[in-house]
CSV table of C-alpha atoms and ligand atoms in Angstrom, one decimal:
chain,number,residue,atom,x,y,z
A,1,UNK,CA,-12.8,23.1,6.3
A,2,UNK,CA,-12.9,20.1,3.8
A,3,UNK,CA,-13.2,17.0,5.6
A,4,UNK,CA,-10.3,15.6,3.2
A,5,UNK,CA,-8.1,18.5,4.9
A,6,UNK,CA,-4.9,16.9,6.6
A,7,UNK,CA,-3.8,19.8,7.7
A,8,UNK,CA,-1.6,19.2,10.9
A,9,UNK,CA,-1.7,15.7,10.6
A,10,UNK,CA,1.8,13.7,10.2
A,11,UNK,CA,2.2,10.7,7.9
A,12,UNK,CA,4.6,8.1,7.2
A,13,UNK,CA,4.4,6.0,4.1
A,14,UNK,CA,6.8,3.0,3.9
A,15,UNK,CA,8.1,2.6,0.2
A,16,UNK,CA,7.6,5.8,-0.8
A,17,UNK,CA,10.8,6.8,-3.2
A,18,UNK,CA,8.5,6.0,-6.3
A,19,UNK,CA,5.5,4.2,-7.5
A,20,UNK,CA,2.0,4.0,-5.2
A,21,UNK,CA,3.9,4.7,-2.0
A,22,UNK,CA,5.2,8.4,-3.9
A,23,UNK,CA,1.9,9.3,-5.2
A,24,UNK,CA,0.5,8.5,-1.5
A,25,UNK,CA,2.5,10.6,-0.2
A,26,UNK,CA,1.6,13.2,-3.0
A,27,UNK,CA,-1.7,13.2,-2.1
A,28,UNK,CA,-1.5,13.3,1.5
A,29,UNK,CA,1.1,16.9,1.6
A,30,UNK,CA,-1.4,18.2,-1.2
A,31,UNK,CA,-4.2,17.8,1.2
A,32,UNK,CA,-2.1,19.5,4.1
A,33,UNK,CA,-0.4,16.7,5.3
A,34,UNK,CA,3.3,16.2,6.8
A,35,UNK,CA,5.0,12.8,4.7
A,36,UNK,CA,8.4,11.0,6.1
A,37,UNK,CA,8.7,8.4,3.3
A,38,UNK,CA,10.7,5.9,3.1
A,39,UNK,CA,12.9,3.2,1.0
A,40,UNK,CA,15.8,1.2,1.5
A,41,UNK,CA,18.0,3.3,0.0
A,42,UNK,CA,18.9,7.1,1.6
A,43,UNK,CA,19.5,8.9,-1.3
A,44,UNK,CA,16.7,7.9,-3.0
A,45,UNK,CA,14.4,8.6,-0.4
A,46,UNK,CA,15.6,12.1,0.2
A,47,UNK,CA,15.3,12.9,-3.6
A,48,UNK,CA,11.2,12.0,-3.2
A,49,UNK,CA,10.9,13.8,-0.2
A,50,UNK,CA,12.4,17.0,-2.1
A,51,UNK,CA,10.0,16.5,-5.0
A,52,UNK,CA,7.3,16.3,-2.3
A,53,UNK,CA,6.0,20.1,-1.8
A,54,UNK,CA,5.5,20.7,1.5
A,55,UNK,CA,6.7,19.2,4.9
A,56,UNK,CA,8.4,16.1,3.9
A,57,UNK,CA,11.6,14.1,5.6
A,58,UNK,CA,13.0,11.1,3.5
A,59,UNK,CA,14.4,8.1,5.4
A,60,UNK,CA,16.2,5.3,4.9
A,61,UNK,CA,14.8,1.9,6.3
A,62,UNK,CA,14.0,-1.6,5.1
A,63,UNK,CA,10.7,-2.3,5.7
A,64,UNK,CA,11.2,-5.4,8.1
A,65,UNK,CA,14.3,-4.1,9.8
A,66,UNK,CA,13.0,-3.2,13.4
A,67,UNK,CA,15.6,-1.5,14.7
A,68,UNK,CA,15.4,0.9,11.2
A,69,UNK,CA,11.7,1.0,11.5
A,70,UNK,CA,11.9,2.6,14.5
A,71,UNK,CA,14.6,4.9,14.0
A,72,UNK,CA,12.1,6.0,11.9
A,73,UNK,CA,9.2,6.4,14.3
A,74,UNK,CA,11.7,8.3,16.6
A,75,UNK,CA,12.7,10.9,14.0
A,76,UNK,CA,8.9,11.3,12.7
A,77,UNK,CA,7.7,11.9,16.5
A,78,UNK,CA,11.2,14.0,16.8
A,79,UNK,CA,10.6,16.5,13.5
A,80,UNK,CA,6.8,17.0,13.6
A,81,UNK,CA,5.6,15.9,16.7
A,82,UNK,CA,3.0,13.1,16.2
A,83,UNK,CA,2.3,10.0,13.8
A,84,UNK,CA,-1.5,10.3,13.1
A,85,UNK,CA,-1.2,8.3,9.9
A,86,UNK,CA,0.8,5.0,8.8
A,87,UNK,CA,0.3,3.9,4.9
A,88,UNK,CA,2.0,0.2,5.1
A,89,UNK,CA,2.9,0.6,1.4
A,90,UNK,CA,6.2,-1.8,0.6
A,91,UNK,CA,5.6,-5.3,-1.2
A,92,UNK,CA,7.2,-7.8,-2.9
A,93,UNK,CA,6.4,-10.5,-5.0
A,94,UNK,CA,9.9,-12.2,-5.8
A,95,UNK,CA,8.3,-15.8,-5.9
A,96,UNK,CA,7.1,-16.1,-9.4
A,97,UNK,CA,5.4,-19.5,-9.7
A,98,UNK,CA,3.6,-22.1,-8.7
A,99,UNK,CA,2.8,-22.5,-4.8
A,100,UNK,CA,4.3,-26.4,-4.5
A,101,UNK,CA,7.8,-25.1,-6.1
A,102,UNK,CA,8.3,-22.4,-3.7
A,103,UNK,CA,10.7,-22.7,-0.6
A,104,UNK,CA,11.2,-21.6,2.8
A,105,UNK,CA,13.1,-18.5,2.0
A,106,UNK,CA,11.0,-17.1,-0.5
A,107,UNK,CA,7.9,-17.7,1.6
A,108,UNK,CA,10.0,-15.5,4.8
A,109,UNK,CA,10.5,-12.9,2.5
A,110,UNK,CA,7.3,-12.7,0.8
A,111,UNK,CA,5.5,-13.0,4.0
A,112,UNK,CA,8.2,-11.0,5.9
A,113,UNK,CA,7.4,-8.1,4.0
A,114,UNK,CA,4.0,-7.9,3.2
A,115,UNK,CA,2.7,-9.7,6.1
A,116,UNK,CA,5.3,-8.6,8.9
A,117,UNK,CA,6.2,-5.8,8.2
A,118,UNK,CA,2.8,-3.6,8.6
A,119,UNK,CA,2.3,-5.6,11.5
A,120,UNK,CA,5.5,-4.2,13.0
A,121,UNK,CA,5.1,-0.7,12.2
A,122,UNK,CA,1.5,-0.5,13.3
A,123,UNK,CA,2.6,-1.8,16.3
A,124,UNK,CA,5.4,1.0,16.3
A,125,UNK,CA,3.6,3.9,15.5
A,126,UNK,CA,0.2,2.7,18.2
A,127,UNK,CA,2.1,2.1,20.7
A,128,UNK,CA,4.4,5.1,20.0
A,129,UNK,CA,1.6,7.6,19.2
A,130,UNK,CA,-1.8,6.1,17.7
A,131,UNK,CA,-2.8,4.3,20.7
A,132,UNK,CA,-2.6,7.3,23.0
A,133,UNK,CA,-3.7,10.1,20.5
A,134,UNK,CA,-5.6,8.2,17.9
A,135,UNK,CA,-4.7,8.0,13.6
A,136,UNK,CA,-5.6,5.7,10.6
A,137,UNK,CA,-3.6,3.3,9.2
A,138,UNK,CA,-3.8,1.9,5.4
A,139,UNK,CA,-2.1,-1.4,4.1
A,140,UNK,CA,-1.6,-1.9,0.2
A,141,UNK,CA,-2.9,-5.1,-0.3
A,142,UNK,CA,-4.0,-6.1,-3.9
A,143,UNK,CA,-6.9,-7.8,-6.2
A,144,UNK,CA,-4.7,-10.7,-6.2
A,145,UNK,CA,-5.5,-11.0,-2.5
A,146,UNK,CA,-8.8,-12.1,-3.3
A,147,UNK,CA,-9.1,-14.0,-6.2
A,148,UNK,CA,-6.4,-16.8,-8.0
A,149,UNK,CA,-3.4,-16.5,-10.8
A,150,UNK,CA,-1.2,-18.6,-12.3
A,151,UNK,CA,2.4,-18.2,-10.5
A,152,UNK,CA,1.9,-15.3,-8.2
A,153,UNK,CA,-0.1,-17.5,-5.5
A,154,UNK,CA,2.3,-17.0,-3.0
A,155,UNK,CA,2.3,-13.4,-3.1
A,156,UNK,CA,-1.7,-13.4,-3.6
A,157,UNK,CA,-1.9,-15.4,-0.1
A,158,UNK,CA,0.4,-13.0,1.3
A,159,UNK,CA,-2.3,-10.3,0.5
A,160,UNK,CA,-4.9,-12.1,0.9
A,161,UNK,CA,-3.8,-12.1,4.6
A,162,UNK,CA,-3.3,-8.8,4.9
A,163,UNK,CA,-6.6,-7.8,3.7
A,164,UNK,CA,-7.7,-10.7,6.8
A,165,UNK,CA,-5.1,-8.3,9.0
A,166,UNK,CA,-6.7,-5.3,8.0
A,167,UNK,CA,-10.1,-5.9,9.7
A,168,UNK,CA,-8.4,-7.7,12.7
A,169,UNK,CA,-6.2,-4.8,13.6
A,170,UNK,CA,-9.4,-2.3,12.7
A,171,UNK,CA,-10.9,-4.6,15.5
A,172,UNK,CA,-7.6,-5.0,17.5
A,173,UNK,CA,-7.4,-0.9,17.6
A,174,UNK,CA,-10.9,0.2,17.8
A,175,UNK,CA,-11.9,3.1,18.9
A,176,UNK,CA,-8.9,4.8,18.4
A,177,UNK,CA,-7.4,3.9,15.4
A,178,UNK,CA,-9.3,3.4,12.1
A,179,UNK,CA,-7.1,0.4,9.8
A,180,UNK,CA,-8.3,-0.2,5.9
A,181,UNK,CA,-6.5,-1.5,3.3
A,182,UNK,CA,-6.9,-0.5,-0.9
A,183,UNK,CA,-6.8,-3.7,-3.1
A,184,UNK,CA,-5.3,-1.7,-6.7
A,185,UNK,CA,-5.6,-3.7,-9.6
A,186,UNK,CA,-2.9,-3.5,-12.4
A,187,UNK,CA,-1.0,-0.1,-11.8
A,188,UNK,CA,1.7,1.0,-14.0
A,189,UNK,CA,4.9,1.3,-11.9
A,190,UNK,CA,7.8,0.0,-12.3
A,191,UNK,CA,7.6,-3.3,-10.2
A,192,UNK,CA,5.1,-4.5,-12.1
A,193,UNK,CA,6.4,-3.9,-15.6
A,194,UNK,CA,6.3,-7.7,-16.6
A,195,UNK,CA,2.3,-7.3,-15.9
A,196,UNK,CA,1.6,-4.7,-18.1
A,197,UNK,CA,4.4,-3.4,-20.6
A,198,UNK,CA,4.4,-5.8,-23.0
A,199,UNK,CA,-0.2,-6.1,-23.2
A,200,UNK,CA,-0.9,-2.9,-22.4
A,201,UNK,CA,-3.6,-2.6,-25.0
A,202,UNK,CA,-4.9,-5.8,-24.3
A,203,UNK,CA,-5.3,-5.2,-20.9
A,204,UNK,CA,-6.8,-1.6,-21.6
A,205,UNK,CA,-9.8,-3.4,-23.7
A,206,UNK,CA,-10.3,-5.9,-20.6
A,207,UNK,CA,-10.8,-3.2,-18.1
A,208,UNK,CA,-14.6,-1.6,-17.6
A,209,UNK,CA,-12.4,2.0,-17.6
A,210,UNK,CA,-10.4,0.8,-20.9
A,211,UNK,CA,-7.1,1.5,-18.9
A,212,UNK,CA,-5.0,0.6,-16.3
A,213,UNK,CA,-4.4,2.0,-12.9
A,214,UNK,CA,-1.5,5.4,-12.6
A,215,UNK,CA,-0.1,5.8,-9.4
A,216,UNK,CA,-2.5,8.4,-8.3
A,217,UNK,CA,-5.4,6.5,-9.0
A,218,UNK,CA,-4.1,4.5,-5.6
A,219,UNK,CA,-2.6,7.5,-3.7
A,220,UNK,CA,-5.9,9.4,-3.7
A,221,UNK,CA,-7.9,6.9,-2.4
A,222,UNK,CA,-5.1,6.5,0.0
A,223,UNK,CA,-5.7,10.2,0.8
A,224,UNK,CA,-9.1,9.6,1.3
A,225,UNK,CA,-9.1,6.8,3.6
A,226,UNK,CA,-6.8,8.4,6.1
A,227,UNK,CA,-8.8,11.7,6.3
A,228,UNK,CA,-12.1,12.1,8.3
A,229,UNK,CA,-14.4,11.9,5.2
A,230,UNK,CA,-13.7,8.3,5.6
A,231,UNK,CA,-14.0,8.0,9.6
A,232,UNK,CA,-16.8,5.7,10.0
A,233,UNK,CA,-14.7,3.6,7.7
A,234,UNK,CA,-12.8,0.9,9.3
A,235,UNK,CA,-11.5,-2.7,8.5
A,236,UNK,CA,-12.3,-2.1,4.8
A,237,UNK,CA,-10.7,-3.2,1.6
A,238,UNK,CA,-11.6,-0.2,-1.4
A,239,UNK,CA,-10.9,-2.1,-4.7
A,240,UNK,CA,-9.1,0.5,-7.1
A,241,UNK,CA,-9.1,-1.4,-9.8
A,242,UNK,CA,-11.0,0.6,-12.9
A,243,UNK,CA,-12.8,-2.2,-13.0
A,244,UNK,CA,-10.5,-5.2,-13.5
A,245,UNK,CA,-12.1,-7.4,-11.1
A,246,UNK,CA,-15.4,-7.5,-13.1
A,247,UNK,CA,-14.0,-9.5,-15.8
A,248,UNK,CA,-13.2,-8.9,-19.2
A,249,UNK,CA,-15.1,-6.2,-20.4
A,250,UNK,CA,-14.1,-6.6,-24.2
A,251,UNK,CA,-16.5,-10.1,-24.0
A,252,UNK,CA,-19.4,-7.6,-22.8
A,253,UNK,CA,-18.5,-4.9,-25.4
A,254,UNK,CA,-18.9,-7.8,-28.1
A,255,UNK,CA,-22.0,-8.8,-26.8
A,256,UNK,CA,-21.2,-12.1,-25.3
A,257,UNK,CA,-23.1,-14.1,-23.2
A,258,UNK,CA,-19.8,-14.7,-20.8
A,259,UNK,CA,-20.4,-13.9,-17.1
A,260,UNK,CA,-18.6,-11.6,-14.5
A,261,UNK,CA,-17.0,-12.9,-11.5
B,301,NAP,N1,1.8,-1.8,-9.2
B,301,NAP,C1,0.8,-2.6,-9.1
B,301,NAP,O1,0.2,-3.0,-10.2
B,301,NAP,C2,0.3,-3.1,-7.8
B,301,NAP,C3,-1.0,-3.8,-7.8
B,301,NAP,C4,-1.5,-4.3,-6.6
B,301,NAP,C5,-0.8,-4.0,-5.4
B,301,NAP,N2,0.4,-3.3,-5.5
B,301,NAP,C6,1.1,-3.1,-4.2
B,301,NAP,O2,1.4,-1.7,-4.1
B,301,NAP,C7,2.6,-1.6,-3.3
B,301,NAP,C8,3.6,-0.7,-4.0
B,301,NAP,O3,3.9,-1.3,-5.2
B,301,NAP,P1,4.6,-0.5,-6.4
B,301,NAP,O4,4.2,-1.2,-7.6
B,301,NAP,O5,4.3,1.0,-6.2
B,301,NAP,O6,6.2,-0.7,-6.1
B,301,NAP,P2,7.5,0.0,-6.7
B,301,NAP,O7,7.1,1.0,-7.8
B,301,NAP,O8,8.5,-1.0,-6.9
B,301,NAP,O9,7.9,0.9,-5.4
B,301,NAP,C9,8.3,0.2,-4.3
B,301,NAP,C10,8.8,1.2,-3.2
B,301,NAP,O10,9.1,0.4,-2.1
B,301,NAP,C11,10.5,0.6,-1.7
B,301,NAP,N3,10.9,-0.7,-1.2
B,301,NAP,C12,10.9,-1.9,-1.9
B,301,NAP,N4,11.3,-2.9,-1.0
B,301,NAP,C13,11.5,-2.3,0.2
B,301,NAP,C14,11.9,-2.8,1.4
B,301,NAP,N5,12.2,-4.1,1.6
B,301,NAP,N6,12.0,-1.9,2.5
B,301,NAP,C15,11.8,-0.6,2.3
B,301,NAP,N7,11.4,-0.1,1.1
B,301,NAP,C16,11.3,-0.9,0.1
B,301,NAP,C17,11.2,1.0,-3.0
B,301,NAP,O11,12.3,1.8,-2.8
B,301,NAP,P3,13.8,1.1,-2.7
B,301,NAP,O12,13.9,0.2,-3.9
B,301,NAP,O13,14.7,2.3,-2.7
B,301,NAP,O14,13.8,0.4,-1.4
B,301,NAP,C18,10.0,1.9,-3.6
B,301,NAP,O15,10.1,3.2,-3.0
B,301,NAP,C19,3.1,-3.0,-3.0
B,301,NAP,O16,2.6,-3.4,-1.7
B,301,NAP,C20,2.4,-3.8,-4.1
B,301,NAP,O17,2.2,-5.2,-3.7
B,301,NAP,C21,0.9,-2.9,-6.6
């Protein structure tokens, strides 16, 4: 059997109804998994599980609602029987600008969400399942997370401490439970249309792999991660990014002197 089998294994992936969190889930029921995916809204969450083939439950919960989260937990452990892995998918980033104009309540809700909440459903699902039985869990953090931009630094920080998270839970956790996190670069979903709509080309020519990321480039490696070809893998951040982080490969395609970060 392929180590990248999930056969038998039972997934939940918060923020699932589209983008990253869909393609996750995707990957995971085409390598044999079970997927409960969630989003805020019911109806919407159903319709992705549908489109899912395979075993797949959509639920309704808002990513740092605890009572909702673990309803969720409850029904997982209720329809298949286990949680063995937990993608911490959602995140926002409605806090465009610099750091020093940002207030209180866009820092809770940035940091509620993409801080918090993986924190809160790891906790859920170990103490529920993972701790006792064992599973993997993997946070969507970003490439922003570890390097600076101009009026997403509030959001960057956020991920920058969930990457920090990551390998303090794969600590926290250990032996059991493996925690990573993937870093994607640009991906084209519809979140992040002000990033990429509009320079598409030009950010195509920047990137090593003259394109940026689809969904799946960030579900498979989700896929990955959470199956045993990755289980002496723990605490790490895989950078999906086609290459974005290098720096802009038009300037080495011209034959510039300019350096990579
Ligand atoms: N796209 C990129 O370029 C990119 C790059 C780096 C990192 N990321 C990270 O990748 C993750 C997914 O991003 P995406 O671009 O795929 O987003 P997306 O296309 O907007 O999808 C977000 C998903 O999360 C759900 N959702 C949003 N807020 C929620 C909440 N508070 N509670 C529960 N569900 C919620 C949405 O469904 P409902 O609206 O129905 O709730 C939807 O299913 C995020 O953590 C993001 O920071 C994305």
């Amino acid at each position: 059997m392929s180590r990248l089998d999930l056969t038998g294994r039972t997934a939940i992936v918060t923020g699932a109804s589209r983008g990253i969190g869909l393609a996750a889930a995707h990957a995971i029921a085409a390598a044999g998994g079970n997927v409960v995916l969630t989003s805020r809204r019911r109806e919407a969450a159903e319709a992705a599980a549908a489109e899912v083939r395979g075993n797949a439950l959509g639920i309704a919960a808002h990513v740092f609602d605890e009572k909702a989260a673990q309803r969720c937990v409850d029904a997982t452990l209720e329809r298949f029987g286990g949680i063995d892995i937990l993608v911490n998918n959602v995140g926002t980033d409605l806090a465009y600008g610099p750091v020093i104009d940002q207030d209180y309540a866009s820092f809770t809700k940035i940091f509620g969400v993409n801080l918090w909440a993986p924190i809160l459903w790891t906790s859920l699902a170990t103490r529920a399942w993972m701790g006792e039985h064992g599973g993997a869990v993997v946070n969507t953090a970003s490439i922003g997370g570890m390097g600076f931009e101009a009026n997403r630094g509030l959001y960057n920080a956020s991920k920058a401490a969930l990457i920090h998270l990551t390998k303090q839970l794969a600590v926290e956790l250990s032996p059991r439970v493996r925690v990573n996190a993937v870093a994607p670069g640009v991906v084209r979903t519809q979140r992040t249309e002000a990033l990429w709509k509009q320079r598409e080309s030009q950010l195509n020519s920047a990137t090593a792999l003259s394109r940026i990321g689809e969904p799946e480039d960030i579900g498979s490696a989700i896929a990955f991660l959470v199956s045993d070809a990755a289980s002496w893998v723990t605490g790490e951040t895989f950078v999906i990014d086609g290459g974005q982080r290098l720096g802009d490969a038009e300037l080495f395609r011209g034959g510039s002197t300019v350096q990579a970060r």
